[in-house]
Short mmCIF file of C-alpha atoms in Angstrom, two decimals:
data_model
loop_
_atom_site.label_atom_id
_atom_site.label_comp_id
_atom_site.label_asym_id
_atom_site.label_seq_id
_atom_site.Cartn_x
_atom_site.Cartn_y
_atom_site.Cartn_z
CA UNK A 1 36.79 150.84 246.24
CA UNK A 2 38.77 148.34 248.22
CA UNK A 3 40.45 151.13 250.52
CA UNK A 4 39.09 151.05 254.21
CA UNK A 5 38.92 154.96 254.39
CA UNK A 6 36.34 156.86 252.52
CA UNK A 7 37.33 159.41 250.52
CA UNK A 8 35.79 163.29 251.55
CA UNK A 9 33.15 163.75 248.99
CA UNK A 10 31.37 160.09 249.07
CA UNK A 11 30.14 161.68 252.58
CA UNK A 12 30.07 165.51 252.11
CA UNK A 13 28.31 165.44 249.20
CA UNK A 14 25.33 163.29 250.61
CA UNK A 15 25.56 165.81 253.54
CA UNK A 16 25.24 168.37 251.44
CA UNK A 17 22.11 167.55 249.86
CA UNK A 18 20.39 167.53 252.78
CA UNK A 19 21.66 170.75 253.90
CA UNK A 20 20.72 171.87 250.28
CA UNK A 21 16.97 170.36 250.76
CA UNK A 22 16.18 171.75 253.97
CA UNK A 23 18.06 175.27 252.57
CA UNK A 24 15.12 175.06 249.35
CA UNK A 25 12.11 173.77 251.79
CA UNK A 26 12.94 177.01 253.87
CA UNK A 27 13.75 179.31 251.59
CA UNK A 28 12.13 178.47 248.27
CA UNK A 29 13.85 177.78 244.81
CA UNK A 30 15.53 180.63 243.11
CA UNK A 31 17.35 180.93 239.87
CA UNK A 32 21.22 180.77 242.17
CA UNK A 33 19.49 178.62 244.24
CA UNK A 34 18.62 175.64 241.28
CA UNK A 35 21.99 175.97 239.67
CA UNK A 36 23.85 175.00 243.18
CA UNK A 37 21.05 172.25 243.95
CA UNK A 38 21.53 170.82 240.35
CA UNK A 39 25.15 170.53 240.79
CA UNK A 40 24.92 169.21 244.39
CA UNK A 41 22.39 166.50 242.70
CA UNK A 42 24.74 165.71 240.25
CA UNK A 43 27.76 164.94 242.75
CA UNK A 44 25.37 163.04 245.15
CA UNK A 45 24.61 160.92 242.62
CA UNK A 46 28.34 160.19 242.02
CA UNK A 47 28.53 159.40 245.62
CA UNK A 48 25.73 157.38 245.64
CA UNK A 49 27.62 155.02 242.94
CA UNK A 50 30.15 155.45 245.18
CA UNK A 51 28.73 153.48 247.61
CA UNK A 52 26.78 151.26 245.50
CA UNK A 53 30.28 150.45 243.91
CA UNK A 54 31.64 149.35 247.51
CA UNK A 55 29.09 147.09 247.93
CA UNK A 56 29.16 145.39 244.62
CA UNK A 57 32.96 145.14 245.00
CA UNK A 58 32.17 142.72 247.89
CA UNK A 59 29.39 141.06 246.67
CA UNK A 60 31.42 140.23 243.60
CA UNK A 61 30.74 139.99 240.17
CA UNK A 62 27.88 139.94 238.81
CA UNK A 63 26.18 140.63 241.97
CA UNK A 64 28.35 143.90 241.56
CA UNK A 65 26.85 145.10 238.13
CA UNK A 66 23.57 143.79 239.51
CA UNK A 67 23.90 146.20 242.88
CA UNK A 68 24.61 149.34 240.51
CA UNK A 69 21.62 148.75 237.98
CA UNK A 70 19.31 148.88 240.96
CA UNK A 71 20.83 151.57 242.91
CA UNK A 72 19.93 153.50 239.86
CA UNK A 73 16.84 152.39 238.45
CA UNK A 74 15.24 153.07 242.37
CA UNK A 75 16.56 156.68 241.88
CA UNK A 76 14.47 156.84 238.41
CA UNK A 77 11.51 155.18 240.03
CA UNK A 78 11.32 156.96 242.76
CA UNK A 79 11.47 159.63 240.81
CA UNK A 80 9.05 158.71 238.42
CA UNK A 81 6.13 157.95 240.76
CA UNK A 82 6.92 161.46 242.66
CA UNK A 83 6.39 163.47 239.46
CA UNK A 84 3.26 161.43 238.82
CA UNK A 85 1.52 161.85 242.34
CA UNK A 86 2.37 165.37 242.09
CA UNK A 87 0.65 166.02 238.08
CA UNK A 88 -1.58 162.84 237.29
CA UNK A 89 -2.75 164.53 233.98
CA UNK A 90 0.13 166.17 232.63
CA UNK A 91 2.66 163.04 233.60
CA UNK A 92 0.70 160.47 231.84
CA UNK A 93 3.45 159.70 229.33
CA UNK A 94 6.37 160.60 231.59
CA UNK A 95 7.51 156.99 232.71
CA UNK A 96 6.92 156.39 228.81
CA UNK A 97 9.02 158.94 227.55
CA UNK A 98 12.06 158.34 230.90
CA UNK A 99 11.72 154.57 230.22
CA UNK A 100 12.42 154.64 226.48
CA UNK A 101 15.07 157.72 226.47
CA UNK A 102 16.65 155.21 228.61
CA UNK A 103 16.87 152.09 226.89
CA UNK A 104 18.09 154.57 223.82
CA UNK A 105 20.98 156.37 225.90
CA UNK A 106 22.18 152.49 227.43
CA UNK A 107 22.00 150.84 224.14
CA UNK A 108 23.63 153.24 221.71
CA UNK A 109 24.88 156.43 223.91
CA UNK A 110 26.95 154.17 226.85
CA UNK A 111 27.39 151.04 224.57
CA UNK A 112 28.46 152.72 221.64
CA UNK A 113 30.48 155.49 224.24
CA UNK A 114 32.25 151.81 225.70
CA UNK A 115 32.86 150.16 222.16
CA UNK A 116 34.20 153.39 220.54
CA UNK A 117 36.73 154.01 223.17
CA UNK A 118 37.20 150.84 224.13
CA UNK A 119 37.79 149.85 220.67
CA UNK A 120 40.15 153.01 219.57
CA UNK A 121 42.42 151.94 222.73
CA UNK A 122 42.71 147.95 222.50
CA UNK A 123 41.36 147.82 218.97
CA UNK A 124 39.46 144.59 219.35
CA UNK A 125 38.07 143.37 222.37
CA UNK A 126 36.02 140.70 223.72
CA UNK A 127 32.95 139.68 226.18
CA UNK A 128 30.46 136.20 226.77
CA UNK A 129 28.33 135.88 223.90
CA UNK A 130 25.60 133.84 225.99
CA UNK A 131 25.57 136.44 228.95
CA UNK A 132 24.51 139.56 225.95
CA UNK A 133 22.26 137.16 224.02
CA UNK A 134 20.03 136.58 227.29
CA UNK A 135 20.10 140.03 227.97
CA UNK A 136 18.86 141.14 224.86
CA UNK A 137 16.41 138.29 224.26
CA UNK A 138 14.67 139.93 227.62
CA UNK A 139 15.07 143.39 226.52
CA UNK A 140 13.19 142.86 222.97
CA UNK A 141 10.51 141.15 225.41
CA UNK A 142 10.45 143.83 227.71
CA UNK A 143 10.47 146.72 225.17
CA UNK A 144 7.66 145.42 222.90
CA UNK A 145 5.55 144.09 225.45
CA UNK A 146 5.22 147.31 227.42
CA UNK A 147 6.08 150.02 224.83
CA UNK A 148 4.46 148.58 221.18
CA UNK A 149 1.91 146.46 222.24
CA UNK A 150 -0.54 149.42 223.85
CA UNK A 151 -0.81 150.65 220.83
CA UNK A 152 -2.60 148.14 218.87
CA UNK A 153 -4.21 146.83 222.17
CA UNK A 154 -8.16 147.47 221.72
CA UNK A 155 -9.67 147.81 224.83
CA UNK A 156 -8.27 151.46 225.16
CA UNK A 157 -8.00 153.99 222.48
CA UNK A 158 -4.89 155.21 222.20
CA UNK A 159 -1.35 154.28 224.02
CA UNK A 160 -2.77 153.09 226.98
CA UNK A 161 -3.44 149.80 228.65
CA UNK A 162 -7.05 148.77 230.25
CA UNK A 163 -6.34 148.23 234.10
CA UNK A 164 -6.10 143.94 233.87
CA UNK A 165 -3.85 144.88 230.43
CA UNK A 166 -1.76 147.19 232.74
CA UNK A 167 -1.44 144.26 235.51
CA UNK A 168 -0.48 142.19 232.70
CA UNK A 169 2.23 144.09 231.67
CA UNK A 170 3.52 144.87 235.05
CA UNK A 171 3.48 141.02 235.82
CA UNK A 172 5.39 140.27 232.91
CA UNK A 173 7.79 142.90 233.55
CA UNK A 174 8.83 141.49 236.80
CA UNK A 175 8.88 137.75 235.37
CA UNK A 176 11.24 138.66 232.55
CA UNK A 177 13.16 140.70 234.75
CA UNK A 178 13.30 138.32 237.70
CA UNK A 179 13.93 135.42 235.36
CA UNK A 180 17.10 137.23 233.52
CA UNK A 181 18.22 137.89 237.57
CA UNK A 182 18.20 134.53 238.35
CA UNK A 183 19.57 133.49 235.23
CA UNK A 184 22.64 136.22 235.75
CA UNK A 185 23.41 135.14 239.51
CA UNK A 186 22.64 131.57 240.08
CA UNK A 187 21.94 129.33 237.09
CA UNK A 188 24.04 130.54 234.36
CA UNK A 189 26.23 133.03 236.59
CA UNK A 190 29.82 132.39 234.29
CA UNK A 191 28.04 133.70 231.22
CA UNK A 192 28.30 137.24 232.94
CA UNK A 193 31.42 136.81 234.66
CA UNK A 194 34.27 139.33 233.41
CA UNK A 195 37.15 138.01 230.74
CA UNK A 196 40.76 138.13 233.20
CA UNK A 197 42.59 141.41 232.49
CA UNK A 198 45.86 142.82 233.46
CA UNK A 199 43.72 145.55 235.07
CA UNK A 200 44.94 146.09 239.31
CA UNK A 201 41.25 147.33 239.77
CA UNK A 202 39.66 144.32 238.66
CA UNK A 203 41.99 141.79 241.42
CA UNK A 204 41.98 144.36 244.20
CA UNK A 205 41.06 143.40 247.13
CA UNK A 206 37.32 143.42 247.96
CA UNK A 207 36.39 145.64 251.23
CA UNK A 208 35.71 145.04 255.06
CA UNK A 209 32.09 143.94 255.87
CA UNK A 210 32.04 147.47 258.20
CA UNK A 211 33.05 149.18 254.81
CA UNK A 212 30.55 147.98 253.42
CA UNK A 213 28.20 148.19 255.68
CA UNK A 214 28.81 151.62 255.96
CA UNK A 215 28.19 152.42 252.60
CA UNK A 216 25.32 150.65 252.32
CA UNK A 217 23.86 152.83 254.84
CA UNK A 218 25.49 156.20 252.82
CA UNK A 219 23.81 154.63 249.80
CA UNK A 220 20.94 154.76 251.53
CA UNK A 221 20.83 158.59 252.76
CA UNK A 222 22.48 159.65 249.07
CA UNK A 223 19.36 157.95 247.45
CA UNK A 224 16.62 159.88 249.30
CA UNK A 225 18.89 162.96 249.28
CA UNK A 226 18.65 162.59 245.26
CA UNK A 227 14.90 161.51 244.86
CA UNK A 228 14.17 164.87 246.94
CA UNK A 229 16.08 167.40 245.61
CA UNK A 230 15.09 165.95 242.09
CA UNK A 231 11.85 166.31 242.79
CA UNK A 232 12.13 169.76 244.50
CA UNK A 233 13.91 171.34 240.60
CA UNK A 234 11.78 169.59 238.34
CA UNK A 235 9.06 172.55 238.35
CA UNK A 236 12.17 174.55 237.24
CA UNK A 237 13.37 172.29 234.88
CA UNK A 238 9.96 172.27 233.19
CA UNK A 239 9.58 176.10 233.08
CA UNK A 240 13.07 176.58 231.46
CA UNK A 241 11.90 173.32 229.04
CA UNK A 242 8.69 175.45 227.71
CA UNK A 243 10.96 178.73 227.86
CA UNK A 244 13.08 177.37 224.86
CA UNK A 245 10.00 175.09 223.15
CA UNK A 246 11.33 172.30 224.15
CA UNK A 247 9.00 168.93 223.45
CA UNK A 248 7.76 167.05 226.83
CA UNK A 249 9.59 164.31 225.95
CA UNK A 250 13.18 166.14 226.53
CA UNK A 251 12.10 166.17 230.45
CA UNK A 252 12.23 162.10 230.04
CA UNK A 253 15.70 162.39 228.38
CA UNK A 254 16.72 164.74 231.02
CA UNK A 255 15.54 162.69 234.23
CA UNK A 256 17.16 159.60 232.24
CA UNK A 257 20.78 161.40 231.65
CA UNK A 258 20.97 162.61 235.17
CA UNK A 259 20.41 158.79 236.89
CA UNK A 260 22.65 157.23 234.43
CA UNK A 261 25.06 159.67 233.76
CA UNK A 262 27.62 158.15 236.88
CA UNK A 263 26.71 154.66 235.22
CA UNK A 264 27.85 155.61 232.26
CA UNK A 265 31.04 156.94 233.35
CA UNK A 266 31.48 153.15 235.62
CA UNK A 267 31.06 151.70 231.85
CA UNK A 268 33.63 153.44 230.74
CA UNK A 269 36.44 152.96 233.07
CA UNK A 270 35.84 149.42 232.41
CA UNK A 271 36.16 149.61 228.70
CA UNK A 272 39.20 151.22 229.06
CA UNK A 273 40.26 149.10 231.24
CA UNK A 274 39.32 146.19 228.44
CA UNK A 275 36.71 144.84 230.78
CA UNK A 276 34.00 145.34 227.67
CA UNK A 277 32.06 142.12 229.60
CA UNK A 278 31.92 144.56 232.97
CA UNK A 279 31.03 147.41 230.74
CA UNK A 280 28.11 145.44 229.08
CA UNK A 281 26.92 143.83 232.28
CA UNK A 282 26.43 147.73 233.27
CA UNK A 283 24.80 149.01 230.47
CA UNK A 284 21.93 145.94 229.60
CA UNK A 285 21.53 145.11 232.99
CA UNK A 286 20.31 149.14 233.76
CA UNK A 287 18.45 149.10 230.54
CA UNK A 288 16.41 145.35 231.73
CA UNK A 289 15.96 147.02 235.34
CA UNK A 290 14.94 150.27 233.87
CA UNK A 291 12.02 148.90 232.44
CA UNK A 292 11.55 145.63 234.42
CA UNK A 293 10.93 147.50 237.56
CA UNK A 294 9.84 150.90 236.55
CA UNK A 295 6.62 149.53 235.02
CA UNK A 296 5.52 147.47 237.77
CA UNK A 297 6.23 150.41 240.30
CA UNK A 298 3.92 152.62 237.68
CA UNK A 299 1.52 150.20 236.48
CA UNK A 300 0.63 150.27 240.42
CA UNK A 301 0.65 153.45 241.27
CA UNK A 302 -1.60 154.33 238.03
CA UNK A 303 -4.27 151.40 239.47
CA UNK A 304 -4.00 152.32 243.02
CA UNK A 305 -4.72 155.97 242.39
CA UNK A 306 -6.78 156.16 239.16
CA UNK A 307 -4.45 158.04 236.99
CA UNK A 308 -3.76 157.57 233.37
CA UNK A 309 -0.67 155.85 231.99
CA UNK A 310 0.61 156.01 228.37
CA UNK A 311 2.97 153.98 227.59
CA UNK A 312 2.69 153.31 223.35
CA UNK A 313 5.32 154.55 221.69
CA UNK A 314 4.71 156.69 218.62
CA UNK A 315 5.55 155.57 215.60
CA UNK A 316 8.89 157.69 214.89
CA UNK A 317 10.23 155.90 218.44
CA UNK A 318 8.53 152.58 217.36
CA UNK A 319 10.92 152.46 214.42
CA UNK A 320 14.16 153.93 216.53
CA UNK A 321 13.19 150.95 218.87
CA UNK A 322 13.54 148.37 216.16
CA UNK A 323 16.77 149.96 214.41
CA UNK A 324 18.34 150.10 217.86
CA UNK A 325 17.00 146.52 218.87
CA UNK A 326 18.43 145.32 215.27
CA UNK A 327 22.41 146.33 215.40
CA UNK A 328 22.49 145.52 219.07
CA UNK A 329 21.48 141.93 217.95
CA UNK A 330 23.73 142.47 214.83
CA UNK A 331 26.60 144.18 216.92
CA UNK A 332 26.08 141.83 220.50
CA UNK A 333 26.16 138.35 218.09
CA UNK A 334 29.57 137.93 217.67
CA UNK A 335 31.23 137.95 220.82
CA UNK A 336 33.94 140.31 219.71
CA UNK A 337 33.49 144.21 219.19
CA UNK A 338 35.57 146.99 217.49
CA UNK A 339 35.54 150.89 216.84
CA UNK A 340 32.74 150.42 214.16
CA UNK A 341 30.21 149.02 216.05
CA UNK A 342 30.74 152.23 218.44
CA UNK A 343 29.97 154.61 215.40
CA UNK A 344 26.99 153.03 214.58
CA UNK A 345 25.25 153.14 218.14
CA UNK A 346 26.83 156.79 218.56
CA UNK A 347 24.98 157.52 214.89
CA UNK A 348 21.98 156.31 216.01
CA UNK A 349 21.72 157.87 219.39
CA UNK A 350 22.45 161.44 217.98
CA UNK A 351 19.42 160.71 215.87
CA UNK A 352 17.05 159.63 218.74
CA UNK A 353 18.36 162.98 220.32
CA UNK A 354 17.64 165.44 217.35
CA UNK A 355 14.49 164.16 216.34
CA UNK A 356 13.39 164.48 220.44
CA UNK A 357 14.41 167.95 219.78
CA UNK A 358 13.11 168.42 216.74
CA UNK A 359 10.45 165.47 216.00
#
């Protein structure tokens, strides 16, 4: 990150996309066609941390972290509100479904990925207590308030919020959110600040201002290169979906893998690197700013246009909330993290997946 020369495929790949794009606009989408414009999606996206990466590396930490978990969450959002526009009926529980099946791949997929590895390769390591307590104190906020409590709301029948419940919610959402921000860079900023490691990464150099400049501006392009080809397979990744019998909520997993996938992979070089504090700062801060700011962005566009919105979990999710709220409490409380902890979130998270498959 701190070398002044870009490597080739932070900028081909962006350029690619677009080529890719303007390839499917013309020519339409084909079965050869998706395959090469879901793998060119998947390596923009890795550009597009990339970038995102060069510009946290001079903002510093945790403005770093903080750069990354938006980077990504505007990818899902954008997303999010496209797929609505374009099927108000049938999307009603897609942010629903893309919100939660992220908050369950971040909490036990990428932490329990981190502590696992992190664990079987320096067998014990460490991070700020007061930094994860915050973070989770929001998150149990953020997940009840806008995923549990629309189902026992009774203005609506059903999952769904009445339109001054809905503002509610998306008010609250950007409070909690905006007050855990503020807590993280200004008041209480050492809380999230990375334990010293031996690591070279972690004390190189931070980059030019024109480097980062000029990936802010790549972020850019690789961002709206990702939205629109996303948008441009989903019809195709819903047709092979029904092909196999595949519940709607696997399209929500799916959408959530893809934006956090290169997030996940950033969480685990600093694991490995015994940076668990880095690696945490990655994975709560992307699950707070998944929902913080994705149900504001739909909350609005659900008023604005008239178009329904569920967001109440069912009960089988309701309860995979709780267990996965409850050990990362239990596993987050004691400021020091081994190989068992991993298990357990890994355990859980293959459960949230084959009961999505199979409910």
């Amino acid at each position: 990150m701190a070398a002044e020369r870009m490597p080739w495929w932070a900028w081909t790949w962006p350029v690619v996309a677009w080529v890719t794009l303007l390839t499917v606009l013309l020519m339409g989408m084909g079965g050869l066609m998706a395959a090469a414009a879901g793998a060119v999606l998947v390596a923009t996206v890795f550009a597009a941390v990339y970038h995102a990466e060069v510009v946290a590396h001079r903002t510093g930490e945790p403005f770093g972290t903080l750069v990354l978990a938006v980077a990504v969450t505007v990818i899902e959002v954008a997303l999010i509100v496209s797929l609505m526009i374009a099927a108000p009926g049938e999307k009603a529980g897609l942010a629903r479904n893309t919100v939660f099946s992220g908050v369950m791949i971040v909490m036990n997929g990428v932490v329990g990925l981190c502590l696992l590895w992190g664990g079987a390769r320096h067998h014990e390591q460490g991070f700020t207590i007061h930094g994860a307590s915050a973070a989770l104190a929001i998150l149990v906020a953020l997940t009840t308030l806008t995923l549990v409590l629309p189902n026992v709301a009774t203005s609506e029948i059903g999952p769904l919020f009445s339109t001054w419940q809905l503002v509610f919610a998306g008010a609250a959402s950007l409070v909690l959110y905006g007050a855990f921000v503020f807590i993280q860079t200004v008041r209480h900023r050492d809380y999230f600040l990375p334990v010293e490691s031996d690591n070279e990464d972690a004390h190189a150099p931070p980059p030019s201002n024109r480097a980062a400049a000029v990936s802010a501006g790549m972020l850019l392009v690789a961002l709206v290169a990702v939205v629109a080809l996303a948008k441009a397979l989903s019809p195709t990744l819903e047709a092979g979906l029904d092909r196999l019998g595949m519940p709607e909520a696997v399209l929500g997993i799916v959408i959530a893998a893809v934006v956090l996938l290169p997030e996940c992979v950033a969480a685990l070089r600093a694991a490995q690197a015994n940076r668990l504090q880095t690696s945490l700062n990655l994975a709560l801060g992307s699950a707070l700013a998944a929902i913080g700011l994705t149900i504001p962005a739909v909350a609005a566009v659900s008023i604005l246009l008239g178009q329904p919105l569920e967001l109440g979990l069912g009960e089988k999710d309701r309860l995979l909330l709780a267990l996965t709220l409850l050990i990362g409490v239990i596993t987050l409380g004691t400021g020091r993290t081994t190989v068992l902890q991993g298990a357990v979130h890994l355990v859980i998270f293959a459960a949230f997946l084959f009961f999505a498959v199979v409910p």
